[in-house]
PDB file of N, CA and C in Angstrom:
ATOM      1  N   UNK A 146      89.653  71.043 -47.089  1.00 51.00           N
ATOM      2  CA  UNK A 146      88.592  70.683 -46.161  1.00 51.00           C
ATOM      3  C   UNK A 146      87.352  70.255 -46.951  1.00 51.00           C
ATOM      4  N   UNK A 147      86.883  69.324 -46.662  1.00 68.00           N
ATOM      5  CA  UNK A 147      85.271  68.743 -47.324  1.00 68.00           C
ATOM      6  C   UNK A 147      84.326  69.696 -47.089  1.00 68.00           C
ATOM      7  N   UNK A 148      83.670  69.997 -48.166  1.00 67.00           N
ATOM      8  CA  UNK A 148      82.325  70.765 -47.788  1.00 67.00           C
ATOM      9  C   UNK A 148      81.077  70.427 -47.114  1.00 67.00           C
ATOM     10  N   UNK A 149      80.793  69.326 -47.001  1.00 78.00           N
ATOM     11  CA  UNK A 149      80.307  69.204 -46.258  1.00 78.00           C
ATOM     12  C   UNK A 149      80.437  69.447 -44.765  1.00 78.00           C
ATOM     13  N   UNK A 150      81.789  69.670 -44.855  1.00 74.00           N
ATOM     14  CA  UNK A 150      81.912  69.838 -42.978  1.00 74.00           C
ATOM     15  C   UNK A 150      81.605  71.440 -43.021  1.00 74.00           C
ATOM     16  N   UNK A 151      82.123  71.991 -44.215  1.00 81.00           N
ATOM     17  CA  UNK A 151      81.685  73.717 -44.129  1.00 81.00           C
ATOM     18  C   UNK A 151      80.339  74.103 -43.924  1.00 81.00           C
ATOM     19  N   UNK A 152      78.896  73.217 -45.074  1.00 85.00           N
ATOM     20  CA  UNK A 152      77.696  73.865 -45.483  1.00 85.00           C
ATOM     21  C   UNK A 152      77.011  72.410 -44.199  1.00 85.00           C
ATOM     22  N   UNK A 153      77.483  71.707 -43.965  1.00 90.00           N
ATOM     23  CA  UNK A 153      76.178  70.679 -43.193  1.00 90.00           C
ATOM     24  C   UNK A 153      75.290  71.770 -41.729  1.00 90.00           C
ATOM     25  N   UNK A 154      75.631  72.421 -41.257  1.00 91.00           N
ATOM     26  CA  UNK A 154      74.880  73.346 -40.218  1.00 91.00           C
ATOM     27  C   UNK A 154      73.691  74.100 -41.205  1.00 91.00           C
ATOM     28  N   UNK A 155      74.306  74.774 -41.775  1.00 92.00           N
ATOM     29  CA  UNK A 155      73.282  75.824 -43.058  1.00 92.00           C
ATOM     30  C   UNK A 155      72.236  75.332 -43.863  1.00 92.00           C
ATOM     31  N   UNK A 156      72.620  73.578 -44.375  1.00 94.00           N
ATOM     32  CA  UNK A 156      72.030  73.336 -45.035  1.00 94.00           C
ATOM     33  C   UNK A 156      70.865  72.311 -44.411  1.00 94.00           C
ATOM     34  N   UNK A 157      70.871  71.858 -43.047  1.00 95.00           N
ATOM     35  CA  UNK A 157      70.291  71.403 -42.178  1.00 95.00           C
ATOM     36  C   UNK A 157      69.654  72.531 -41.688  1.00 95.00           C
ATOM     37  N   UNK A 158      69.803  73.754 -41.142  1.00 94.00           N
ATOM     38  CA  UNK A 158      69.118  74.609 -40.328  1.00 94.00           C
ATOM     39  C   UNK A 158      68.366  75.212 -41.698  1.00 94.00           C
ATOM     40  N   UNK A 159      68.531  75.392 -42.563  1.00 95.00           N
ATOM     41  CA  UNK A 159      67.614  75.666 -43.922  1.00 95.00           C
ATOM     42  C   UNK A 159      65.960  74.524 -44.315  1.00 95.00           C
ATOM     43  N   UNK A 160      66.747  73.521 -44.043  1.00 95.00           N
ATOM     44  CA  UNK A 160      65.415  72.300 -44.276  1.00 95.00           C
ATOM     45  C   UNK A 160      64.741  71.991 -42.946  1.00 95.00           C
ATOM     46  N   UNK A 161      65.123  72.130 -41.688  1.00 95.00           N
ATOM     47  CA  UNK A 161      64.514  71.713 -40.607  1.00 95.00           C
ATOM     48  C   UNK A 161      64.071  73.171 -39.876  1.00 95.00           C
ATOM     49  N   UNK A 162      64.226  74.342 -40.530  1.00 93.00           N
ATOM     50  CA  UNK A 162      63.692  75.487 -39.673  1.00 93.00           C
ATOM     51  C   UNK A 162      62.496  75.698 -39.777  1.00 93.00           C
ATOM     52  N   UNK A 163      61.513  74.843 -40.516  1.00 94.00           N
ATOM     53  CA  UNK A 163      60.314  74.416 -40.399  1.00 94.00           C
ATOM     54  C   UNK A 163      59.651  74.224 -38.502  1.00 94.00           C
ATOM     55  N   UNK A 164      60.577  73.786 -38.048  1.00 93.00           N
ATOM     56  CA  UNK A 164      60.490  73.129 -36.565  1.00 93.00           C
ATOM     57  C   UNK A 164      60.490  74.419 -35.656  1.00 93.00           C
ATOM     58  N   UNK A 165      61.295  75.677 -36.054  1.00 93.00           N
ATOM     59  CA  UNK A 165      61.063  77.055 -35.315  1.00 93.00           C
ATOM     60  C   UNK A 165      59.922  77.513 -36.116  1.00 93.00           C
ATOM     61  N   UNK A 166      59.884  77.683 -37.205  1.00 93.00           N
ATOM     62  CA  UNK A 166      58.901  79.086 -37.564  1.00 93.00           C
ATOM     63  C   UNK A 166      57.048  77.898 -37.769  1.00 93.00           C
ATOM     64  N   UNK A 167      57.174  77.142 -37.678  1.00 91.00           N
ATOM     65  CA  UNK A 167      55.938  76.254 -37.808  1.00 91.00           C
ATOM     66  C   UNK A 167      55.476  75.667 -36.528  1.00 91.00           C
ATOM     67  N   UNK A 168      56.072  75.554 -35.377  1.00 90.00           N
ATOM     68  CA  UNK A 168      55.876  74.479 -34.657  1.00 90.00           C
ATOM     69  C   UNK A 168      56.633  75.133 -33.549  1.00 90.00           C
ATOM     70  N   UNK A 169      57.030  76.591 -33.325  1.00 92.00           N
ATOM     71  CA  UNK A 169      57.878  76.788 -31.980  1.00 92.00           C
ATOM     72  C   UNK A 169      59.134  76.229 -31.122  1.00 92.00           C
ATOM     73  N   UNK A 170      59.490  75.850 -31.927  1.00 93.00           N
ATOM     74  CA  UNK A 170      61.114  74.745 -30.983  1.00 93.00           C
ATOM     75  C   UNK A 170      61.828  75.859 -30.947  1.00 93.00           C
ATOM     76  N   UNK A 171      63.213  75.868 -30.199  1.00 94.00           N
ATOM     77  CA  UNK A 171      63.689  76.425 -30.271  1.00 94.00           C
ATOM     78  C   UNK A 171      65.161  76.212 -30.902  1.00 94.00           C
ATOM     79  N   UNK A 172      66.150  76.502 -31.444  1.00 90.00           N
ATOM     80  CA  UNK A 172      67.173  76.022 -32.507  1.00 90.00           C
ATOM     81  C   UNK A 172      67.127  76.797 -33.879  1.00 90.00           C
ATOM     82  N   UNK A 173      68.076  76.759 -34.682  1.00 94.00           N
ATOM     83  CA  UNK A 173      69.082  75.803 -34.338  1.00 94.00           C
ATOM     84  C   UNK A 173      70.145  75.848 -32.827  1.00 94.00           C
ATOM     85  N   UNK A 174      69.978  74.637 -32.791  1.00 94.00           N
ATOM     86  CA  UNK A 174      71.702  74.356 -31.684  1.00 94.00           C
ATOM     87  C   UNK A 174      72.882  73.550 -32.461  1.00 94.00           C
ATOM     88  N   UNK A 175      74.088  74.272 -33.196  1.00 93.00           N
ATOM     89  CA  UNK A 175      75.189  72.892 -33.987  1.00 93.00           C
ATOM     90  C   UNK A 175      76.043  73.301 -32.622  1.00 93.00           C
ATOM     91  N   UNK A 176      76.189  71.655 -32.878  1.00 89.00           N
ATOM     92  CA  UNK A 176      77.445  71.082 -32.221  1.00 89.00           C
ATOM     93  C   UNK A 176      78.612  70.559 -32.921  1.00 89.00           C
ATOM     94  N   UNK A 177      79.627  70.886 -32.631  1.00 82.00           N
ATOM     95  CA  UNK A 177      80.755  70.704 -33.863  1.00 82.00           C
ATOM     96  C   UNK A 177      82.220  70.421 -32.485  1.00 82.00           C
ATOM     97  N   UNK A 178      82.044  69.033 -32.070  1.00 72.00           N
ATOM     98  CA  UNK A 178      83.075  68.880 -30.482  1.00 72.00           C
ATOM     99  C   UNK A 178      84.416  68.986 -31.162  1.00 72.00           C
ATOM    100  N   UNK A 179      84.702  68.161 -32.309  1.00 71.00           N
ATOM    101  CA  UNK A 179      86.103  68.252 -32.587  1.00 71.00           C
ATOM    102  C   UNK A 179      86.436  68.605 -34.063  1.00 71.00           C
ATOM    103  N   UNK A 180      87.560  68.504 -34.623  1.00 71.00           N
ATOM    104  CA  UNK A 180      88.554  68.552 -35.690  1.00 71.00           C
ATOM    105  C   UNK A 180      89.238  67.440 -36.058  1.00 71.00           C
ATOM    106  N   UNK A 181      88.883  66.598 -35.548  1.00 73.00           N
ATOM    107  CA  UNK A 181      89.387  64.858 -36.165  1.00 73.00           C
ATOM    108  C   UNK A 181      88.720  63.888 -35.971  1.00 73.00           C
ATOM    109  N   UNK A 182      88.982  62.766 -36.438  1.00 76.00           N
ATOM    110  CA  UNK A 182      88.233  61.944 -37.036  1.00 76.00           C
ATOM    111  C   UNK A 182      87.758  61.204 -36.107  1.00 76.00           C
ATOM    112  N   UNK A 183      86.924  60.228 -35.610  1.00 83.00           N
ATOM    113  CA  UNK A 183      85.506  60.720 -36.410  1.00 83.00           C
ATOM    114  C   UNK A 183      84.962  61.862 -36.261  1.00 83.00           C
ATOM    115  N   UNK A 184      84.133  62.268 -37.288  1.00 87.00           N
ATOM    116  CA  UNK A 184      83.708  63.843 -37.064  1.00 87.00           C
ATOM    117  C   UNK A 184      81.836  63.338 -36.798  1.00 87.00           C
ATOM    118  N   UNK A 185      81.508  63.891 -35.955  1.00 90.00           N
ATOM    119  CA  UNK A 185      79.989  64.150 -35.539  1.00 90.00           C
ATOM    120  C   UNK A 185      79.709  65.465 -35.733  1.00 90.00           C
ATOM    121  N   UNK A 186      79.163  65.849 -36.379  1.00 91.00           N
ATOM    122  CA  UNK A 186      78.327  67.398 -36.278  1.00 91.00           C
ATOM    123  C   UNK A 186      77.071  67.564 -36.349  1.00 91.00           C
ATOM    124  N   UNK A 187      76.576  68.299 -35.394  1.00 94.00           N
ATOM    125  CA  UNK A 187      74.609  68.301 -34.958  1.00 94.00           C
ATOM    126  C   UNK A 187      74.300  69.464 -35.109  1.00 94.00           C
ATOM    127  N   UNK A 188      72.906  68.994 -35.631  1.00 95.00           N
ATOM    128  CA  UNK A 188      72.402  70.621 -35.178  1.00 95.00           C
ATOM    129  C   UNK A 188      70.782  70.125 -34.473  1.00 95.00           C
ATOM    130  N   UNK A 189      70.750  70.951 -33.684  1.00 95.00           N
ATOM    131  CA  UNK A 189      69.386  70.312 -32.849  1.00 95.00           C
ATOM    132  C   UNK A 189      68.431  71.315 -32.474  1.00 95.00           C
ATOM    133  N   UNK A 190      67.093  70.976 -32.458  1.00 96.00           N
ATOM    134  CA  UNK A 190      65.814  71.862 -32.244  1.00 96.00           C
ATOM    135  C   UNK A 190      64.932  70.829 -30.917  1.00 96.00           C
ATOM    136  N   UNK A 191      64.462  71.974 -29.944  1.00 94.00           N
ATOM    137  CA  UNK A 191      63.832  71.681 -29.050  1.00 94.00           C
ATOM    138  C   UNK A 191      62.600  72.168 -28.656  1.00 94.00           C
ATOM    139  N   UNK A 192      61.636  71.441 -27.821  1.00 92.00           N
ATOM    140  CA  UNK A 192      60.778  72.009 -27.385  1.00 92.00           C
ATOM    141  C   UNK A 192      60.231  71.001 -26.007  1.00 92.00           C
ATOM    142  N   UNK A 193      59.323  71.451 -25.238  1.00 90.00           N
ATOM    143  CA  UNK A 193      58.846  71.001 -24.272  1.00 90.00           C
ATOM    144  C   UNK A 193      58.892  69.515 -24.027  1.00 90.00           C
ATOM    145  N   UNK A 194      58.023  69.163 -25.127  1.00 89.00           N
ATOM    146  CA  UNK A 194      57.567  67.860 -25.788  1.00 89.00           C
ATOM    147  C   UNK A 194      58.156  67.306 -26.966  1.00 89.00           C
ATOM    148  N   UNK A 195      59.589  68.082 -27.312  1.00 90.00           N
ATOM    149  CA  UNK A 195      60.469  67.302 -28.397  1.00 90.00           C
ATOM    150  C   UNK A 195      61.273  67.549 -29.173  1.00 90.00           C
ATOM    151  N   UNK A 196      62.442  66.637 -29.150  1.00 92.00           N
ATOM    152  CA  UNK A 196      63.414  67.234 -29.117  1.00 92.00           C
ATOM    153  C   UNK A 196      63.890  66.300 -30.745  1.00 92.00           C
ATOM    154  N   UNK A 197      64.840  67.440 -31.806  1.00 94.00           N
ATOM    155  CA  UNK A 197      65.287  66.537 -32.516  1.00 94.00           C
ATOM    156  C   UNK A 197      66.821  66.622 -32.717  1.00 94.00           C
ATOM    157  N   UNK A 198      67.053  65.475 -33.847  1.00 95.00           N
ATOM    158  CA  UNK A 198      68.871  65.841 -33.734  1.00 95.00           C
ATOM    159  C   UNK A 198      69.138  65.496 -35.210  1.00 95.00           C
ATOM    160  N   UNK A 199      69.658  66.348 -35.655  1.00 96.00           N
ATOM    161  CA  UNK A 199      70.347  65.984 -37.194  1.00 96.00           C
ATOM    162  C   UNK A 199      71.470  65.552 -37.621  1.00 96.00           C
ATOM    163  N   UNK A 200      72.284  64.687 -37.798  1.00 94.00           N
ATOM    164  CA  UNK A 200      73.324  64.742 -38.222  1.00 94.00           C
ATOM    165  C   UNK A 200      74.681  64.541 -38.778  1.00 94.00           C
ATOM    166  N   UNK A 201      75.792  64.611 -39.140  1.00 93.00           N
ATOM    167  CA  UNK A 201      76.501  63.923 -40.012  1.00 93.00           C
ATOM    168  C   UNK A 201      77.766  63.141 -39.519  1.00 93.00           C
ATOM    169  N   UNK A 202      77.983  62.205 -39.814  1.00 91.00           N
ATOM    170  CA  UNK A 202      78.799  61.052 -39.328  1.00 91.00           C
ATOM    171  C   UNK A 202      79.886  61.305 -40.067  1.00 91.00           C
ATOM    172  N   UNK A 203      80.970  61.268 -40.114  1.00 87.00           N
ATOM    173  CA  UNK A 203      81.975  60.899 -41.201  1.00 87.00           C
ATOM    174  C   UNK A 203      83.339  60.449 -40.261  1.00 87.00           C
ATOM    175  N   UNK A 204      83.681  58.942 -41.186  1.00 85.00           N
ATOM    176  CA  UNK A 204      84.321  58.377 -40.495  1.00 85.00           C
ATOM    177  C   UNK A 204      85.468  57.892 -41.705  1.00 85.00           C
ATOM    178  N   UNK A 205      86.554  57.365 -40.769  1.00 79.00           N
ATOM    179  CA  UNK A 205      87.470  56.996 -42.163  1.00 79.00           C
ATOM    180  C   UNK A 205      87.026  55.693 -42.938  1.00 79.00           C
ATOM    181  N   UNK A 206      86.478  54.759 -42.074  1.00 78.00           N
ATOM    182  CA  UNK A 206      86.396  53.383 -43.413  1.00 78.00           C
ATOM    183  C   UNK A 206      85.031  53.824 -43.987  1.00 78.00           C
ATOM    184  N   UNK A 207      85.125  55.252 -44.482  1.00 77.00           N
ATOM    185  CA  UNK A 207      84.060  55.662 -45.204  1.00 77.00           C
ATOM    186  C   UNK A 207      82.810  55.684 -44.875  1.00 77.00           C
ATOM    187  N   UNK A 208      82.509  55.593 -44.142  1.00 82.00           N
ATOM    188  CA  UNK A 208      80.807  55.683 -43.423  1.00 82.00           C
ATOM    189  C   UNK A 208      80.603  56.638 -43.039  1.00 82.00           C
ATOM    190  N   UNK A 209      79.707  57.184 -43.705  1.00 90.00           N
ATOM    191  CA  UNK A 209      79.866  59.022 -43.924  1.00 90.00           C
ATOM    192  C   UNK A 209      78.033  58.612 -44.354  1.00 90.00           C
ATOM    193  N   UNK A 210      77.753  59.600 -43.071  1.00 93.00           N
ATOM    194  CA  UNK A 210      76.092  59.372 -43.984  1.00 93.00           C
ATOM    195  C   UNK A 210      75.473  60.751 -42.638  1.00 93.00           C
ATOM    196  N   UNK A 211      73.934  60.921 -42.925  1.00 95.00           N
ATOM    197  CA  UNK A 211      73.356  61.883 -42.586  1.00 95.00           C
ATOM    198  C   UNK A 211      72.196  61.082 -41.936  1.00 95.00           C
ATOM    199  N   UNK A 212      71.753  61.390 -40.553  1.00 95.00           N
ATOM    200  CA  UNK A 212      70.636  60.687 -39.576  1.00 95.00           C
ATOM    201  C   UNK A 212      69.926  61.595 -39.245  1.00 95.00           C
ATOM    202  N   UNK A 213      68.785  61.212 -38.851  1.00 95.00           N
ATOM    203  CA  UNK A 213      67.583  61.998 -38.114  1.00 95.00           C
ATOM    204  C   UNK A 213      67.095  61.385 -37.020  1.00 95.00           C
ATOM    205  N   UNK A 214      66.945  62.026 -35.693  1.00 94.00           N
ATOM    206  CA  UNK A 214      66.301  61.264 -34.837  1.00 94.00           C
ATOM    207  C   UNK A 214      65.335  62.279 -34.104  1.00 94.00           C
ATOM    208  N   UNK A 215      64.639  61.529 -33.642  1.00 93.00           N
ATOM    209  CA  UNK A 215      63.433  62.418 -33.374  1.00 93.00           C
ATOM    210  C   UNK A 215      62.518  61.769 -31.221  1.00 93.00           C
ATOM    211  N   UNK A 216      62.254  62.708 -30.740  1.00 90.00           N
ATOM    212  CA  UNK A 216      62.091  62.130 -29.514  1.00 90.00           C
ATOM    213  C   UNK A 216      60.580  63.194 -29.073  1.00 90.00           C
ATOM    214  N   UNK A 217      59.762  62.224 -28.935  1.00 86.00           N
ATOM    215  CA  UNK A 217      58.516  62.965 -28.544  1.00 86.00           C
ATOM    216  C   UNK A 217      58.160  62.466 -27.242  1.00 86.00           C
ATOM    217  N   UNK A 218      57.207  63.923 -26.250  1.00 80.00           N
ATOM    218  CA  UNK A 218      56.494  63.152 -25.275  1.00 80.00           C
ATOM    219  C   UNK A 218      57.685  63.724 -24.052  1.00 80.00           C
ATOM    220  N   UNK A 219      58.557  64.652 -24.222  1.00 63.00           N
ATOM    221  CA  UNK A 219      60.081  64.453 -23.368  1.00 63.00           C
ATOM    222  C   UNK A 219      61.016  63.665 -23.446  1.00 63.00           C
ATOM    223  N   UNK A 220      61.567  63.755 -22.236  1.00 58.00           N
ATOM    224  CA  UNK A 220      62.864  63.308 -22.257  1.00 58.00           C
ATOM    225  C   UNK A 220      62.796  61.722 -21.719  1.00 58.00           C
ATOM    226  N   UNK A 221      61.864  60.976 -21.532  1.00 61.00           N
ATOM    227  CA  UNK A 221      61.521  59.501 -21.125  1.00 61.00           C
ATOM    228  C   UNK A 221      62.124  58.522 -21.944  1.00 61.00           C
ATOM    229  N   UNK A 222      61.030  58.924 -23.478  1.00 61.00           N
ATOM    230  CA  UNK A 222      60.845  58.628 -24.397  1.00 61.00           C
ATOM    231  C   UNK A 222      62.506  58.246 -25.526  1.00 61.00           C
ATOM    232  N   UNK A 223      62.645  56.977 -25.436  1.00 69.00           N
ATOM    233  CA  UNK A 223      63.474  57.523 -26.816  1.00 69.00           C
ATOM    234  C   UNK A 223      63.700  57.643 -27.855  1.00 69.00           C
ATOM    235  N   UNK A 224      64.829  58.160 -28.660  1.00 75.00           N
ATOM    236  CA  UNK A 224      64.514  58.939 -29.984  1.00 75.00           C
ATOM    237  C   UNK A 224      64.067  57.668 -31.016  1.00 75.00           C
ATOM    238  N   UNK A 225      63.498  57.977 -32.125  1.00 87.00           N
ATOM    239  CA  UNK A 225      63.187  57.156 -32.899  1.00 87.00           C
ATOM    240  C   UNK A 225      64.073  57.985 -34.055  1.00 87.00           C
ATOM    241  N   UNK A 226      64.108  56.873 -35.045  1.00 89.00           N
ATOM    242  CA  UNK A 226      65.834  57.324 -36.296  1.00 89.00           C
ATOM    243  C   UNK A 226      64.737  57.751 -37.497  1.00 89.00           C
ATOM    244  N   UNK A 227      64.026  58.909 -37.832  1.00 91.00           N
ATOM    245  CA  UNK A 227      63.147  59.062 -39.186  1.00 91.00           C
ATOM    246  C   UNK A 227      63.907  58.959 -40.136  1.00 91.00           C
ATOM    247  N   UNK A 228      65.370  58.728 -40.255  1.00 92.00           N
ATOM    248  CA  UNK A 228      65.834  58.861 -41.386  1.00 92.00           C
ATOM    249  C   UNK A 228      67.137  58.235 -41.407  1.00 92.00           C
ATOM    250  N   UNK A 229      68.155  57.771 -42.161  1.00 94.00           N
ATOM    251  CA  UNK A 229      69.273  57.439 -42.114  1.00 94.00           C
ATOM    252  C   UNK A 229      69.540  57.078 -44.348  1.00 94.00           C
ATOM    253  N   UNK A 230      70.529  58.254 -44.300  1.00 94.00           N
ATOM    254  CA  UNK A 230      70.818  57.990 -45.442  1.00 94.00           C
ATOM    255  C   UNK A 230      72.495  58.403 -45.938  1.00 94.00           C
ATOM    256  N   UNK A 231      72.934  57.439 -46.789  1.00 94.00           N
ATOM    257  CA  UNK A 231      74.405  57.639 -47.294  1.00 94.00           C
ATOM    258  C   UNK A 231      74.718  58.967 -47.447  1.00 94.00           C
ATOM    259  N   UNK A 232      76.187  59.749 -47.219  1.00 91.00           N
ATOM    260  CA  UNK A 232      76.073  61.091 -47.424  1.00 91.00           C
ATOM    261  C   UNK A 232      77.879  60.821 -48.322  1.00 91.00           C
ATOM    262  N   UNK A 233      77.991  60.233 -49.240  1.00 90.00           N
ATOM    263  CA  UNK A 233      79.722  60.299 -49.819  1.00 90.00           C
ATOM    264  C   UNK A 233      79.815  61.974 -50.280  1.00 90.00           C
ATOM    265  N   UNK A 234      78.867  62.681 -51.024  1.00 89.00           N
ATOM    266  CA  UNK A 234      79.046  63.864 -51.568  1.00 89.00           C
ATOM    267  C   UNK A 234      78.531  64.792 -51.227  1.00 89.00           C
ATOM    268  N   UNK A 235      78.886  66.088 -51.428  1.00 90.00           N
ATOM    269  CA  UNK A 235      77.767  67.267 -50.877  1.00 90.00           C
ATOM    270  C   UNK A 235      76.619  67.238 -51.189  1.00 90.00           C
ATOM    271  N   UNK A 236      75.953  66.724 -52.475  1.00 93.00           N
ATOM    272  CA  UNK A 236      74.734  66.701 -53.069  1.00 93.00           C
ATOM    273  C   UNK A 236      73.762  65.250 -52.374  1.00 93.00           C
ATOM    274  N   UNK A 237      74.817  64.464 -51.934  1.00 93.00           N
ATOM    275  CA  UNK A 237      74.022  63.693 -51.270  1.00 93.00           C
ATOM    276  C   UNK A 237      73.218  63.906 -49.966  1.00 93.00           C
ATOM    277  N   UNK A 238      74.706  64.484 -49.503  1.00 93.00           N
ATOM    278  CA  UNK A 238      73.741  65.352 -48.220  1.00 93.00           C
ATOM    279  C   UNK A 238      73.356  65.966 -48.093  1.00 93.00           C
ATOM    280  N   UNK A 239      73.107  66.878 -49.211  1.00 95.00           N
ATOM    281  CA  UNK A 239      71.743  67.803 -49.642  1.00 95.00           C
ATOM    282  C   UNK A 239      70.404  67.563 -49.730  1.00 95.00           C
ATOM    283  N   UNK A 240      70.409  66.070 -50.560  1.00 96.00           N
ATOM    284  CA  UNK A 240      69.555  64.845 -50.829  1.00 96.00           C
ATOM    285  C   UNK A 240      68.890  63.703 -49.504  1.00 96.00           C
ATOM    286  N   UNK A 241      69.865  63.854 -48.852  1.00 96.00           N
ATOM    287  CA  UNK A 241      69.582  62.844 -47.537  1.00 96.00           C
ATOM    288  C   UNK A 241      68.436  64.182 -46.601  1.00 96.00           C
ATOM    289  N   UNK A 242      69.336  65.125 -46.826  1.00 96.00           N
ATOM    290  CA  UNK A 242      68.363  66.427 -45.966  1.00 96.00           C
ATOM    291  C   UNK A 242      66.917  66.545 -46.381  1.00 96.00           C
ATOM    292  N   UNK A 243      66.655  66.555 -47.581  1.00 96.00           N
ATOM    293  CA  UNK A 243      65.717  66.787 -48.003  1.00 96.00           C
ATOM    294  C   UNK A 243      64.812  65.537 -47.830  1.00 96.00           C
ATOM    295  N   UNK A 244      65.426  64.584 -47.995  1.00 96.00           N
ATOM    296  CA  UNK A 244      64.363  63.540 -47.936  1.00 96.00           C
ATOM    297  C   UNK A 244      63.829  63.238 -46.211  1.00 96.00           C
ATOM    298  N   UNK A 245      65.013  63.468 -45.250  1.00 96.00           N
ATOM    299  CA  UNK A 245      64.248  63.323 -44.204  1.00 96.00           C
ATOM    300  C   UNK A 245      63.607  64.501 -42.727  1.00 96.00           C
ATOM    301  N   UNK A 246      63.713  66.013 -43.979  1.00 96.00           N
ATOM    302  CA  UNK A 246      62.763  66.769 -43.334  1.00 96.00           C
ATOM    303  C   UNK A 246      61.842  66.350 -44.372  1.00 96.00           C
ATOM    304  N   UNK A 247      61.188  65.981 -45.440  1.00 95.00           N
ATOM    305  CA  UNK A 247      59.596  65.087 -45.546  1.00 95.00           C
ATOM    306  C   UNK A 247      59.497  64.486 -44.550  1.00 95.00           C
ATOM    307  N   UNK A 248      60.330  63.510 -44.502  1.00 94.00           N
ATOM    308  CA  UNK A 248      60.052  62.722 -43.509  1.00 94.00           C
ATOM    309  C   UNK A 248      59.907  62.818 -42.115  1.00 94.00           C
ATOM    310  N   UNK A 249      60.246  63.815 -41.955  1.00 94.00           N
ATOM    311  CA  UNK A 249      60.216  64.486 -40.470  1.00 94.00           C
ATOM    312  C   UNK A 249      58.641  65.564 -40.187  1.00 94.00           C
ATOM    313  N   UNK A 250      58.315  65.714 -41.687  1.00 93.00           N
ATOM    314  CA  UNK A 250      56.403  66.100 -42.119  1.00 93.00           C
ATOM    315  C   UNK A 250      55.776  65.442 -41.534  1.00 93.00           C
ATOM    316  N   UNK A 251      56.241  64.109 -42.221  1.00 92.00           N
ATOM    317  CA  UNK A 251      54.982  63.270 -42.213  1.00 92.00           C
ATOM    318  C   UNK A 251      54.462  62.453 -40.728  1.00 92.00           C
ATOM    319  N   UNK A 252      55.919  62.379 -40.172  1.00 89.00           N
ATOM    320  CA  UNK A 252      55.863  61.354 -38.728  1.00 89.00           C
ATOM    321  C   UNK A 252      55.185  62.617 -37.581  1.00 89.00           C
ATOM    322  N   UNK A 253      55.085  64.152 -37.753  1.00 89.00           N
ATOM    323  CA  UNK A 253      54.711  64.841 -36.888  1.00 89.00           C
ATOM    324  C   UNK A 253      53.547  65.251 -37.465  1.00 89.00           C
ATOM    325  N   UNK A 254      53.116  65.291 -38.750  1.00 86.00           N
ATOM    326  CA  UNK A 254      51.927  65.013 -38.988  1.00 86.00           C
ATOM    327  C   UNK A 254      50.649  64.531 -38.203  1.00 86.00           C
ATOM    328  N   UNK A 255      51.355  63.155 -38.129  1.00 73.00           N
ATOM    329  CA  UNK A 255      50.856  61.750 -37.511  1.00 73.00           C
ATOM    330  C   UNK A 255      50.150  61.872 -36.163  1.00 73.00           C
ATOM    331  N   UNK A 256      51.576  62.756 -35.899  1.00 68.00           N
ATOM    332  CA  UNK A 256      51.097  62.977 -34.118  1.00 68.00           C
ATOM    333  C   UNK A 256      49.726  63.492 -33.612  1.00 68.00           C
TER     334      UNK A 256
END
């Protein structure tokens, strides 16, 4: 089994739990629907005014990568993508994590 399908919840709810203990959302929520391919797995944090979603794609013609989307203002509004980055290895998607909870700083920063 790929590790990433083992550590992607842990290692997402590790970099984005910023969003509970800073900012009140509530989450993590992973979603993990199936066991074959394509695989989607989420983990998601909510609140009144916004909701986000993390998560990893892996598909067979290799398109395997790690997204961020982000939705402020409710449920009207829709999500905007803070992040989208290649995930082939565990360290990448260690790497993709990290780069877009910054990035997930800076755009709620903003707000």
């Amino acid at each position: 089994m790929d590790i990433r399908l083992k550590t992607f919840v842990a290692e997402a709810s590790t970099r984005m739990n910023f969003l509970r203990d800073e900012l009140g959302c509530i989450g993590p929520e992973a979603h993990h629907p199936s066991d074959s391919y394509p695989l989607l797995i989420s983990v998601q944090y909510r609140r009144r005014d916004l909701a986000l979603e993390v998560f990893l794609l892996l598909v067979y013609a290799g398109e395997e990568y790690v997204a961020t989307r982000l939705s402020v203002g409710g449920g009207s509004n829709p999500r905007e993508e803070v992040g989208s980055h290649t995930a082939h290895t565990a360290y990448a998607m260690r790497r993709a994590l990290d780069r877009q909870a910054e990035a997930l700083r800076d755009a709620l920063r903003d707000l």
